[in-house]
GROMACS .gro file of N, CA and C in nm:
model
  471
    1MET      N    1  -1.564  -1.708  -2.055
    1MET     CA    2  -1.575  -1.642  -1.953
    1MET      C    3  -1.485  -1.564  -1.930
    2ILE      N    4  -1.528  -1.432  -1.894
    2ILE     CA    5  -1.422  -1.308  -1.863
    2ILE      C    6  -1.365  -1.323  -1.748
    3ARG      N    7  -1.204  -1.304  -1.775
    3ARG     CA    8  -1.097  -1.298  -1.654
    3ARG      C    9  -1.104  -1.177  -1.619
    4ILE      N   10  -1.092  -1.181  -1.472
    4ILE     CA   11  -1.067  -1.065  -1.394
    4ILE      C   12  -0.940  -1.053  -1.324
    5ASN      N   13  -0.876  -0.943  -1.309
    5ASN     CA   14  -0.748  -0.952  -1.232
    5ASN      C   15  -0.752  -0.834  -1.173
    6LEU      N   16  -0.782  -0.859  -1.021
    6LEU     CA   17  -0.779  -0.729  -0.910
    6LEU      C   18  -0.619  -0.720  -0.865
    7ILE      N   19  -0.559  -0.649  -0.888
    7ILE     CA   20  -0.416  -0.580  -0.824
    7ILE      C   21  -0.411  -0.519  -0.742
    8CYS      N   22  -0.340  -0.520  -0.621
    8CYS     CA   23  -0.380  -0.476  -0.517
    8CYS      C   24  -0.250  -0.457  -0.450
    9VAL      N   25  -0.226  -0.327  -0.416
    9VAL     CA   26  -0.085  -0.288  -0.341
    9VAL      C   27  -0.130  -0.278  -0.216
   10GLY      N   28  -0.063  -0.369  -0.142
   10GLY     CA   29  -0.061  -0.402   0.018
   10GLY      C   30  -0.154  -0.517   0.044
   11LYS      N   31  -0.127  -0.578   0.146
   11LYS     CA   32  -0.199  -0.716   0.198
   11LYS      C   33  -0.347  -0.682   0.309
   12LEU      N   34  -0.418  -0.765   0.273
   12LEU     CA   35  -0.505  -0.745   0.369
   12LEU      C   36  -0.476  -0.813   0.517
   13LYS      N   37  -0.455  -0.736   0.604
   13LYS     CA   38  -0.410  -0.772   0.734
   13LYS      C   39  -0.506  -0.817   0.846
   14GLU      N   40  -0.636  -0.738   0.864
   14GLU     CA   41  -0.750  -0.779   0.946
   14GLU      C   42  -0.811  -0.870   0.903
   15LYS      N   43  -0.857  -0.961   0.989
   15LYS     CA   44  -0.940  -1.098   0.956
   15LYS      C   45  -1.083  -1.053   0.884
   16PHE      N   46  -1.124  -0.908   0.907
   16PHE     CA   47  -1.243  -0.923   0.884
   16PHE      C   48  -1.259  -0.836   0.739
   17TRP      N   49  -1.117  -0.781   0.701
   17TRP     CA   50  -1.144  -0.780   0.566
   17TRP      C   51  -1.095  -0.872   0.474
   18GLU      N   52  -1.032  -0.979   0.518
   18GLU     CA   53  -0.981  -1.112   0.456
   18GLU      C   54  -1.141  -1.176   0.422
   19GLN      N   55  -1.202  -1.189   0.523
   19GLN     CA   56  -1.341  -1.242   0.544
   19GLN      C   57  -1.434  -1.161   0.420
   20ALA      N   58  -1.440  -1.067   0.425
   20ALA     CA   59  -1.542  -0.975   0.333
   20ALA      C   60  -1.461  -0.983   0.197
   21SER      N   61  -1.348  -1.016   0.175
   21SER     CA   62  -1.278  -1.026   0.024
   21SER      C   63  -1.320  -1.170   0.008
   22ALA      N   64  -1.293  -1.246   0.046
   22ALA     CA   65  -1.310  -1.372   0.032
   22ALA      C   66  -1.491  -1.416  -0.010
   23GLU      N   67  -1.548  -1.383   0.049
   23GLU     CA   68  -1.704  -1.397   0.072
   23GLU      C   69  -1.738  -1.348  -0.103
   24TYR      N   70  -1.681  -1.211  -0.165
   24TYR     CA   71  -1.698  -1.173  -0.263
   24TYR      C   72  -1.607  -1.234  -0.380
   25VAL      N   73  -1.521  -1.277  -0.337
   25VAL     CA   74  -1.421  -1.344  -0.440
   25VAL      C   75  -1.491  -1.478  -0.472
   26LYS      N   76  -1.532  -1.550  -0.362
   26LYS     CA   77  -1.634  -1.668  -0.368
   26LYS      C   78  -1.736  -1.652  -0.482
   27ARG      N   79  -1.793  -1.569  -0.444
   27ARG     CA   80  -1.940  -1.542  -0.516
   27ARG      C   81  -1.904  -1.491  -0.667
   28ILE      N   82  -1.834  -1.409  -0.697
   28ILE     CA   83  -1.765  -1.363  -0.822
   28ILE      C   84  -1.718  -1.507  -0.896
   29GLY      N   85  -1.689  -1.595  -0.834
   29GLY     CA   86  -1.658  -1.713  -0.905
   29GLY      C   87  -1.743  -1.784  -0.979
   30GLY      N   88  -1.853  -1.749  -0.986
   30GLY     CA   89  -1.966  -1.836  -1.060
   30GLY      C   90  -1.989  -1.727  -1.198
   31TYR      N   91  -1.919  -1.618  -1.207
   31TYR     CA   92  -1.943  -1.555  -1.324
   31TYR      C   93  -1.848  -1.522  -1.403
   32ALA      N   94  -1.690  -1.548  -1.322
   32ALA     CA   95  -1.588  -1.483  -1.392
   32ALA      C   96  -1.490  -1.546  -1.315
   33ASP      N   97  -1.350  -1.557  -1.403
   33ASP     CA   98  -1.242  -1.605  -1.345
   33ASP      C   99  -1.162  -1.497  -1.307
   34LEU      N  100  -1.168  -1.492  -1.161
   34LEU     CA  101  -1.105  -1.392  -1.095
   34LEU      C  102  -0.986  -1.460  -0.983
   35THR      N  103  -0.862  -1.339  -1.036
   35THR     CA  104  -0.725  -1.340  -0.989
   35THR      C  105  -0.720  -1.239  -0.890
   36VAL      N  106  -0.695  -1.267  -0.749
   36VAL     CA  107  -0.638  -1.138  -0.687
   36VAL      C  108  -0.466  -1.163  -0.650
   37THR      N  109  -0.426  -1.049  -0.710
   37THR     CA  110  -0.264  -1.052  -0.678
   37THR      C  111  -0.254  -0.914  -0.561
   38GLU      N  112  -0.167  -0.975  -0.459
   38GLU     CA  113  -0.108  -0.874  -0.356
   38GLU      C  114   0.010  -0.833  -0.403
   39LEU      N  115   0.055  -0.715  -0.388
   39LEU     CA  116   0.183  -0.661  -0.414
   39LEU      C  117   0.229  -0.612  -0.300
   40PRO      N  118   0.356  -0.612  -0.242
   40PRO     CA  119   0.394  -0.538  -0.124
   40PRO      C  120   0.426  -0.410  -0.184
   41GLU      N  121   0.339  -0.299  -0.024
   41GLU     CA  122   0.377  -0.191  -0.046
   41GLU      C  123   0.488  -0.138   0.010
   42ILE      N  124   0.577  -0.009  -0.078
   42ILE     CA  125   0.695   0.021  -0.054
   42ILE      C  126   0.644   0.134   0.052
   43GLN      N  127   0.702   0.094   0.195
   43GLN     CA  128   0.695   0.145   0.327
   43GLN      C  129   0.746   0.340   0.286
   44THR      N  130   0.718   0.425   0.330
   44THR     CA  131   0.805   0.544   0.333
   44THR      C  132   0.788   0.612   0.452
   45SER      N  133   0.868   0.692   0.513
   45SER     CA  134   0.843   0.791   0.595
   45SER      C  135   0.925   0.920   0.602
   46ALA      N  136   0.940   0.964   0.708
   46ALA     CA  137   0.950   1.122   0.669
   46ALA      C  138   1.104   1.119   0.609
   47GLY      N  139   1.112   1.219   0.514
   47GLY     CA  140   1.260   1.210   0.451
   47GLY      C  141   1.231   1.120   0.341
   48THR      N  142   1.163   1.033   0.300
   48THR     CA  143   1.170   0.944   0.195
   48THR      C  144   1.069   0.994   0.088
   49ASP      N  145   1.118   0.942  -0.033
   49ASP     CA  146   1.068   0.999  -0.151
   49ASP      C  147   0.951   0.931  -0.168
   50ALA      N  148   0.837   0.994  -0.157
   50ALA     CA  149   0.705   0.905  -0.201
   50ALA      C  150   0.686   0.872  -0.332
   51ALA      N  151   0.729   0.974  -0.433
   51ALA     CA  152   0.722   0.941  -0.550
   51ALA      C  153   0.793   0.804  -0.625
   52ALA      N  154   0.944   0.829  -0.533
   52ALA     CA  155   1.019   0.698  -0.561
   52ALA      C  156   0.942   0.590  -0.556
   53ALA      N  157   0.885   0.557  -0.443
   53ALA     CA  158   0.783   0.447  -0.378
   53ALA      C  159   0.671   0.440  -0.471
   54LEU      N  160   0.606   0.522  -0.500
   54LEU     CA  161   0.526   0.497  -0.636
   54LEU      C  162   0.535   0.444  -0.742
   55ARG      N  163   0.670   0.488  -0.810
   55ARG     CA  164   0.743   0.449  -0.922
   55ARG      C  165   0.758   0.280  -0.914
   56LYS      N  166   0.820   0.255  -0.781
   56LYS     CA  167   0.836   0.105  -0.779
   56LYS      C  168   0.747   0.008  -0.790
   57GLU      N  169   0.640   0.055  -0.718
   57GLU     CA  170   0.523   0.006  -0.693
   57GLU      C  171   0.480   0.011  -0.836
   58ALA      N  172   0.483   0.094  -0.918
   58ALA     CA  173   0.424   0.083  -1.043
   58ALA      C  174   0.472  -0.024  -1.136
   59VAL      N  175   0.602  -0.025  -1.104
   59VAL     CA  176   0.658  -0.122  -1.175
   59VAL      C  177   0.633  -0.288  -1.146
   60ALA      N  178   0.609  -0.307  -1.022
   60ALA     CA  179   0.571  -0.425  -0.982
   60ALA      C  180   0.392  -0.448  -1.029
   61ILE      N  181   0.324  -0.345  -1.058
   61ILE     CA  182   0.182  -0.370  -1.097
   61ILE      C  183   0.205  -0.371  -1.246
   62GLU      N  184   0.287  -0.301  -1.302
   62GLU     CA  185   0.269  -0.344  -1.472
   62GLU      C  186   0.321  -0.463  -1.501
   63LYS      N  187   0.418  -0.553  -1.409
   63LYS     CA  188   0.453  -0.684  -1.429
   63LYS      C  189   0.377  -0.775  -1.397
   64ALA      N  190   0.236  -0.723  -1.312
   64ALA     CA  191   0.182  -0.837  -1.258
   64ALA      C  192   0.010  -0.830  -1.367
   65VAL      N  193   0.021  -0.716  -1.447
   65VAL     CA  194  -0.075  -0.713  -1.547
   65VAL      C  195  -0.067  -0.824  -1.649
   66PRO      N  196  -0.174  -0.917  -1.682
   66PRO     CA  197  -0.149  -1.034  -1.771
   66PRO      C  198  -0.133  -0.938  -1.934
   67LYS      N  199  -0.103  -1.013  -2.001
   67LYS     CA  200  -0.068  -0.944  -2.152
   67LYS      C  201  -0.207  -0.961  -2.208
   68GLY      N  202  -0.262  -0.846  -2.280
   68GLY     CA  203  -0.361  -0.827  -2.343
   68GLY      C  204  -0.492  -0.801  -2.262
   69SER      N  205  -0.442  -0.739  -2.122
   69SER     CA  206  -0.562  -0.735  -2.063
   69SER      C  207  -0.575  -0.567  -2.035
   70LYS      N  208  -0.716  -0.522  -2.028
   70LYS     CA  209  -0.728  -0.373  -2.039
   70LYS      C  210  -0.714  -0.348  -1.890
   71THR      N  211  -0.634  -0.248  -1.889
   71THR     CA  212  -0.593  -0.198  -1.760
   71THR      C  213  -0.710  -0.084  -1.697
   72ILE      N  214  -0.755  -0.075  -1.568
   72ILE     CA  215  -0.873  -0.016  -1.519
   72ILE      C  216  -0.831   0.053  -1.393
   73VAL      N  217  -0.720   0.158  -1.373
   73VAL     CA  218  -0.709   0.213  -1.276
   73VAL      C  219  -0.823   0.288  -1.173
   74LEU      N  220  -0.828   0.227  -1.048
   74LEU     CA  221  -0.895   0.308  -0.960
   74LEU      C  222  -0.829   0.414  -0.863
   75THR      N  223  -0.908   0.573  -0.933
   75THR     CA  224  -0.834   0.692  -0.872
   75THR      C  225  -0.957   0.768  -0.862
   76PRO      N  226  -0.953   0.852  -0.753
   76PRO     CA  227  -1.055   0.972  -0.738
   76PRO      C  228  -1.078   1.047  -0.864
   77GLU      N  229  -0.964   1.055  -0.947
   77GLU     CA  230  -1.026   1.174  -1.042
   77GLU      C  231  -1.054   1.084  -1.193
   78GLY      N  232  -1.054   0.977  -1.156
   78GLY     CA  233  -1.097   0.885  -1.278
   78GLY      C  234  -1.272   0.914  -1.288
   79LYS      N  235  -1.342   0.843  -1.408
   79LYS     CA  236  -1.456   0.895  -1.423
   79LYS      C  237  -1.558   0.786  -1.350
   80GLU      N  238  -1.679   0.850  -1.273
   80GLU     CA  239  -1.751   0.818  -1.196
   80GLU      C  240  -1.853   0.726  -1.270
   81TYR      N  241  -1.926   0.618  -1.218
   81TYR     CA  242  -2.044   0.533  -1.276
   81TYR      C  243  -2.130   0.524  -1.134
   82ASP      N  244  -2.238   0.485  -1.164
   82ASP     CA  245  -2.340   0.417  -1.082
   82ASP      C  246  -2.312   0.297  -1.079
   83SER      N  247  -2.374   0.200  -1.036
   83SER     CA  248  -2.386   0.049  -1.038
   83SER      C  249  -2.439   0.014  -1.162
   84GLU      N  250  -2.560   0.038  -1.192
   84GLU     CA  251  -2.607   0.014  -1.333
   84GLU      C  252  -2.521   0.034  -1.465
   85GLU      N  253  -2.436   0.181  -1.444
   85GLU     CA  254  -2.356   0.213  -1.540
   85GLU      C  255  -2.220   0.120  -1.529
   86PHE      N  256  -2.188   0.108  -1.444
   86PHE     CA  257  -2.057  -0.004  -1.416
   86PHE      C  258  -2.119  -0.152  -1.482
   87ALA      N  259  -2.187  -0.207  -1.448
   87ALA     CA  260  -2.250  -0.311  -1.495
   87ALA      C  261  -2.250  -0.304  -1.663
   88ALA      N  262  -2.292  -0.226  -1.706
   88ALA     CA  263  -2.305  -0.209  -1.869
   88ALA      C  264  -2.189  -0.169  -1.906
   89LEU      N  265  -2.105  -0.119  -1.837
   89LEU     CA  266  -1.952  -0.099  -1.882
   89LEU      C  267  -1.852  -0.247  -1.877
   90ILE      N  268  -1.878  -0.301  -1.809
   90ILE     CA  269  -1.840  -0.451  -1.780
   90ILE      C  270  -1.882  -0.542  -1.919
   91SER      N  271  -2.036  -0.521  -1.897
   91SER     CA  272  -2.080  -0.588  -2.047
   91SER      C  273  -2.053  -0.552  -2.191
   92ARG      N  274  -2.049  -0.412  -2.170
   92ARG     CA  275  -1.972  -0.364  -2.306
   92ARG      C  276  -1.837  -0.398  -2.332
   93LEU      N  277  -1.748  -0.377  -2.249
   93LEU     CA  278  -1.627  -0.435  -2.264
   93LEU      C  279  -1.589  -0.571  -2.291
   94ALA      N  280  -1.680  -0.674  -2.244
   94ALA     CA  281  -1.702  -0.804  -2.258
   94ALA      C  282  -1.738  -0.841  -2.396
   95ALA      N  283  -1.822  -0.763  -2.458
   95ALA     CA  284  -1.909  -0.776  -2.586
   95ALA      C  285  -1.836  -0.731  -2.675
   96GLY      N  286  -1.723  -0.661  -2.676
   96GLY     CA  287  -1.617  -0.578  -2.752
   96GLY      C  288  -1.502  -0.642  -2.753
   97GLY      N  289  -1.491  -0.748  -2.679
   97GLY     CA  290  -1.398  -0.847  -2.716
   97GLY      C  291  -1.277  -0.872  -2.628
   98GLU      N  292  -1.306  -0.752  -2.469
   98GLU     CA  293  -1.227  -0.722  -2.378
   98GLU      C  294  -1.266  -0.867  -2.266
   99SER      N  295  -1.172  -0.975  -2.311
   99SER     CA  296  -1.241  -1.088  -2.228
   99SER      C  297  -1.111  -1.101  -2.079
  100ARG      N  298  -1.021  -0.994  -2.059
  100ARG     CA  299  -0.948  -0.975  -1.954
  100ARG      C  300  -0.946  -0.840  -1.910
  101LEU      N  301  -0.969  -0.828  -1.807
  101LEU     CA  302  -0.990  -0.650  -1.720
  101LEU      C  303  -0.886  -0.707  -1.614
  102SER      N  304  -0.835  -0.611  -1.565
  102SER     CA  305  -0.726  -0.549  -1.479
  102SER      C  306  -0.778  -0.427  -1.435
  103PHE      N  307  -0.825  -0.452  -1.288
  103PHE     CA  308  -0.868  -0.338  -1.217
  103PHE      C  309  -0.735  -0.340  -1.101
  104ILE      N  310  -0.673  -0.209  -1.110
  104ILE     CA  311  -0.558  -0.162  -1.016
  104ILE      C  312  -0.595  -0.072  -0.913
  105VAL      N  313  -0.573  -0.122  -0.732
  105VAL     CA  314  -0.596  -0.087  -0.642
  105VAL      C  315  -0.474  -0.021  -0.604
  106GLY      N  316  -0.456   0.082  -0.604
  106GLY     CA  317  -0.313   0.141  -0.546
  106GLY      C  318  -0.318   0.104  -0.377
  107GLY      N  319  -0.179   0.159  -0.298
  107GLY     CA  320  -0.168   0.130  -0.141
  107GLY      C  321  -0.210   0.263  -0.090
  108SER      N  322  -0.157   0.275   0.052
  108SER     CA  323  -0.191   0.406   0.102
  108SER      C  324  -0.138   0.533   0.050
  109ASN      N  325  -0.024   0.512  -0.044
  109ASN     CA  326  -0.010   0.630  -0.079
  109ASN      C  327  -0.038   0.671  -0.227
  110GLY      N  328  -0.134   0.575  -0.292
  110GLY     CA  329  -0.205   0.574  -0.414
  110GLY      C  330  -0.135   0.529  -0.529
  111ILE      N  331  -0.142   0.604  -0.646
  111ILE     CA  332  -0.048   0.503  -0.778
  111ILE      C  333  -0.002   0.614  -0.832
  112ALA      N  334   0.138   0.582  -0.892
  112ALA     CA  335   0.207   0.670  -0.961
  112ALA      C  336   0.136   0.741  -1.095
  113PRO      N  337   0.122   0.867  -1.093
  113PRO     CA  338   0.092   0.947  -1.199
  113PRO      C  339   0.128   0.895  -1.344
  114GLU      N  340   0.234   0.819  -1.357
  114GLU     CA  341   0.254   0.780  -1.490
  114GLU      C  342   0.171   0.664  -1.508
  115LEU      N  343   0.150   0.567  -1.404
  115LEU     CA  344   0.041   0.449  -1.413
  115LEU      C  345  -0.073   0.476  -1.464
  116LYS      N  346  -0.113   0.588  -1.396
  116LYS     CA  347  -0.249   0.652  -1.391
  116LYS      C  348  -0.283   0.685  -1.583
  117ALA      N  349  -0.154   0.757  -1.621
  117ALA     CA  350  -0.198   0.822  -1.744
  117ALA      C  351  -0.186   0.705  -1.852
  118SER      N  352  -0.120   0.571  -1.844
  118SER     CA  353  -0.054   0.496  -1.917
  118SER      C  354  -0.203   0.404  -1.918
  119ALA      N  355  -0.293   0.402  -1.822
  119ALA     CA  356  -0.410   0.302  -1.823
  119ALA      C  357  -0.475   0.306  -1.933
  120ASP      N  358  -0.550   0.190  -1.942
  120ASP     CA  359  -0.680   0.230  -2.057
  120ASP      C  360  -0.758   0.307  -2.017
  121MET      N  361  -0.790   0.292  -1.876
  121MET     CA  362  -0.878   0.353  -1.846
  121MET      C  363  -0.884   0.420  -1.676
  122ARG      N  364  -0.911   0.518  -1.658
  122ARG     CA  365  -0.959   0.552  -1.501
  122ARG      C  366  -1.072   0.570  -1.446
  123LEU      N  367  -1.119   0.482  -1.325
  123LEU     CA  368  -1.227   0.476  -1.299
  123LEU      C  369  -1.214   0.526  -1.124
  124SER      N  370  -1.336   0.586  -1.101
  124SER     CA  371  -1.356   0.638  -0.975
  124SER      C  372  -1.496   0.594  -0.907
  125PHE      N  373  -1.507   0.584  -0.760
  125PHE     CA  374  -1.601   0.555  -0.703
  125PHE      C  375  -1.652   0.670  -0.651
  126SER      N  376  -1.568   0.735  -0.638
  126SER     CA  377  -1.585   0.899  -0.533
  126SER      C  378  -1.460   0.978  -0.568
  127ARG      N  379  -1.469   1.082  -0.529
  127ARG     CA  380  -1.365   1.172  -0.535
  127ARG      C  381  -1.318   1.164  -0.372
  128MET      N  382  -1.411   1.111  -0.308
  128MET     CA  383  -1.327   1.099  -0.154
  128MET      C  384  -1.237   0.991  -0.168
  129THR      N  385  -1.135   0.978  -0.060
  129THR     CA  386  -1.020   0.892  -0.066
  129THR      C  387  -1.084   0.780   0.073
  130PHE      N  388  -1.045   0.658   0.048
  130PHE     CA  389  -1.116   0.533   0.081
  130PHE      C  390  -0.945   0.467   0.127
  131PRO      N  391  -0.972   0.403   0.255
  131PRO     CA  392  -0.854   0.331   0.270
  131PRO      C  393  -0.853   0.191   0.181
  132HIS      N  394  -0.744   0.168   0.141
  132HIS     CA  395  -0.728   0.096   0.046
  132HIS      C  396  -0.770  -0.041   0.076
  133HIS      N  397  -0.775  -0.110   0.175
  133HIS     CA  398  -0.848  -0.230   0.222
  133HIS      C  399  -0.963  -0.239   0.238
  134LEU      N  400  -1.030  -0.131   0.260
  134LEU     CA  401  -1.183  -0.107   0.242
  134LEU      C  402  -1.209  -0.127   0.097
  135PHE      N  403  -1.170  -0.026   0.022
  135PHE     CA  404  -1.170  -0.024  -0.109
  135PHE      C  405  -1.191  -0.129  -0.181
  136ARG      N  406  -1.070  -0.230  -0.167
  136ARG     CA  407  -1.098  -0.352  -0.262
  136ARG      C  408  -1.189  -0.455  -0.230
  137VAL      N  409  -1.275  -0.414  -0.097
  137VAL     CA  410  -1.399  -0.516  -0.066
  137VAL      C  411  -1.520  -0.414  -0.147
  138MET      N  412  -1.496  -0.290  -0.148
  138MET     CA  413  -1.601  -0.229  -0.215
  138MET      C  414  -1.610  -0.284  -0.383
  139LEU      N  415  -1.485  -0.261  -0.444
  139LEU     CA  416  -1.465  -0.318  -0.580
  139LEU      C  417  -1.543  -0.424  -0.617
  140LEU      N  418  -1.491  -0.538  -0.491
  140LEU     CA  419  -1.523  -0.649  -0.500
  140LEU      C  420  -1.697  -0.685  -0.521
  141GLU      N  421  -1.735  -0.591  -0.438
  141GLU     CA  422  -1.890  -0.600  -0.422
  141GLU      C  423  -1.955  -0.538  -0.541
  142GLN      N  424  -1.891  -0.450  -0.578
  142GLN     CA  425  -1.964  -0.364  -0.699
  142GLN      C  426  -1.919  -0.473  -0.814
  143VAL      N  427  -1.833  -0.547  -0.843
  143VAL     CA  428  -1.845  -0.631  -0.943
  143VAL      C  429  -1.915  -0.744  -0.964
  144TYR      N  430  -1.948  -0.780  -0.809
  144TYR     CA  431  -2.061  -0.914  -0.788
  144TYR      C  432  -2.166  -0.823  -0.822
  145ARG      N  433  -2.226  -0.734  -0.744
  145ARG     CA  434  -2.329  -0.668  -0.797
  145ARG      C  435  -2.366  -0.650  -0.943
  146ALA      N  436  -2.264  -0.624  -1.020
  146ALA     CA  437  -2.249  -0.621  -1.169
  146ALA      C  438  -2.309  -0.721  -1.234
  147PHE      N  439  -2.252  -0.843  -1.217
  147PHE     CA  440  -2.264  -0.993  -1.274
  147PHE      C  441  -2.416  -1.022  -1.231
  148MET      N  442  -2.472  -0.982  -1.124
  148MET     CA  443  -2.605  -1.031  -1.030
  148MET      C  444  -2.681  -0.949  -1.149
  149SER      N  445  -2.689  -0.809  -1.185
  149SER     CA  446  -2.752  -0.721  -1.241
  149SER      C  447  -2.754  -0.761  -1.393
  150LEU      N  448  -2.639  -0.807  -1.434
  150LEU     CA  449  -2.610  -0.864  -1.619
  150LEU      C  450  -2.689  -1.004  -1.620
  151GLY      N  451  -2.694  -1.057  -1.495
  151GLY     CA  452  -2.769  -1.189  -1.499
  151GLY      C  453  -2.930  -1.203  -1.493
  152GLY      N  454  -2.968  -1.062  -1.483
  152GLY     CA  455  -3.125  -1.053  -1.449
  152GLY      C  456  -3.171  -1.115  -1.293
  153ARG      N  457  -3.056  -1.147  -1.203
  153ARG     CA  458  -3.086  -1.136  -1.067
  153ARG      C  459  -3.085  -1.055  -0.981
  154THR      N  460  -3.176  -1.064  -0.902
  154THR     CA  461  -3.208  -0.955  -0.774
  154THR      C  462  -3.100  -0.951  -0.672
  155TYR      N  463  -3.067  -0.811  -0.642
  155TYR     CA  464  -2.941  -0.838  -0.526
  155TYR      C  465  -2.999  -0.700  -0.456
  156SER      N  466  -2.974  -0.745  -0.297
  156SER     CA  467  -3.045  -0.638  -0.214
  156SER      C  468  -2.948  -0.516  -0.233
  157LYS      N  469  -3.022  -0.406  -0.228
  157LYS     CA  470  -2.954  -0.294  -0.179
  157LYS      C  471  -2.926  -0.227  -0.028
   0.00000   0.00000   0.00000
């Protein structure tokens, strides 16, 4: 069974995000061994070095990535896939021996450029910016949709 690590900067605070996330985590559980890791977001304010905060978050992210895991950073400048292509990507990675995938979702300030550069892959859902809480649910939904598609099951659009 493929192992998927979802490494997120920031905690889900609102109950509706928690519920949506929990529902997809439960659904994915039948297809993959999924672990969600929440890391603290380094708060910035006026006069604070945002780049230094991102570097600190990057260190925590790198520590959270399991050894041997293929790292996929979610970023607007990454490669875009439609849902079917995303499912095919997961299938291709699994068939190619990649049994561990780590998806990295940054916090409200994004992801350190150094971490983006060192990732195995940069993935984008859009060039638009999304709140990281919403994006986490979107990513979980797309992972679930991919497994449904790969299993030949219908999933409503």
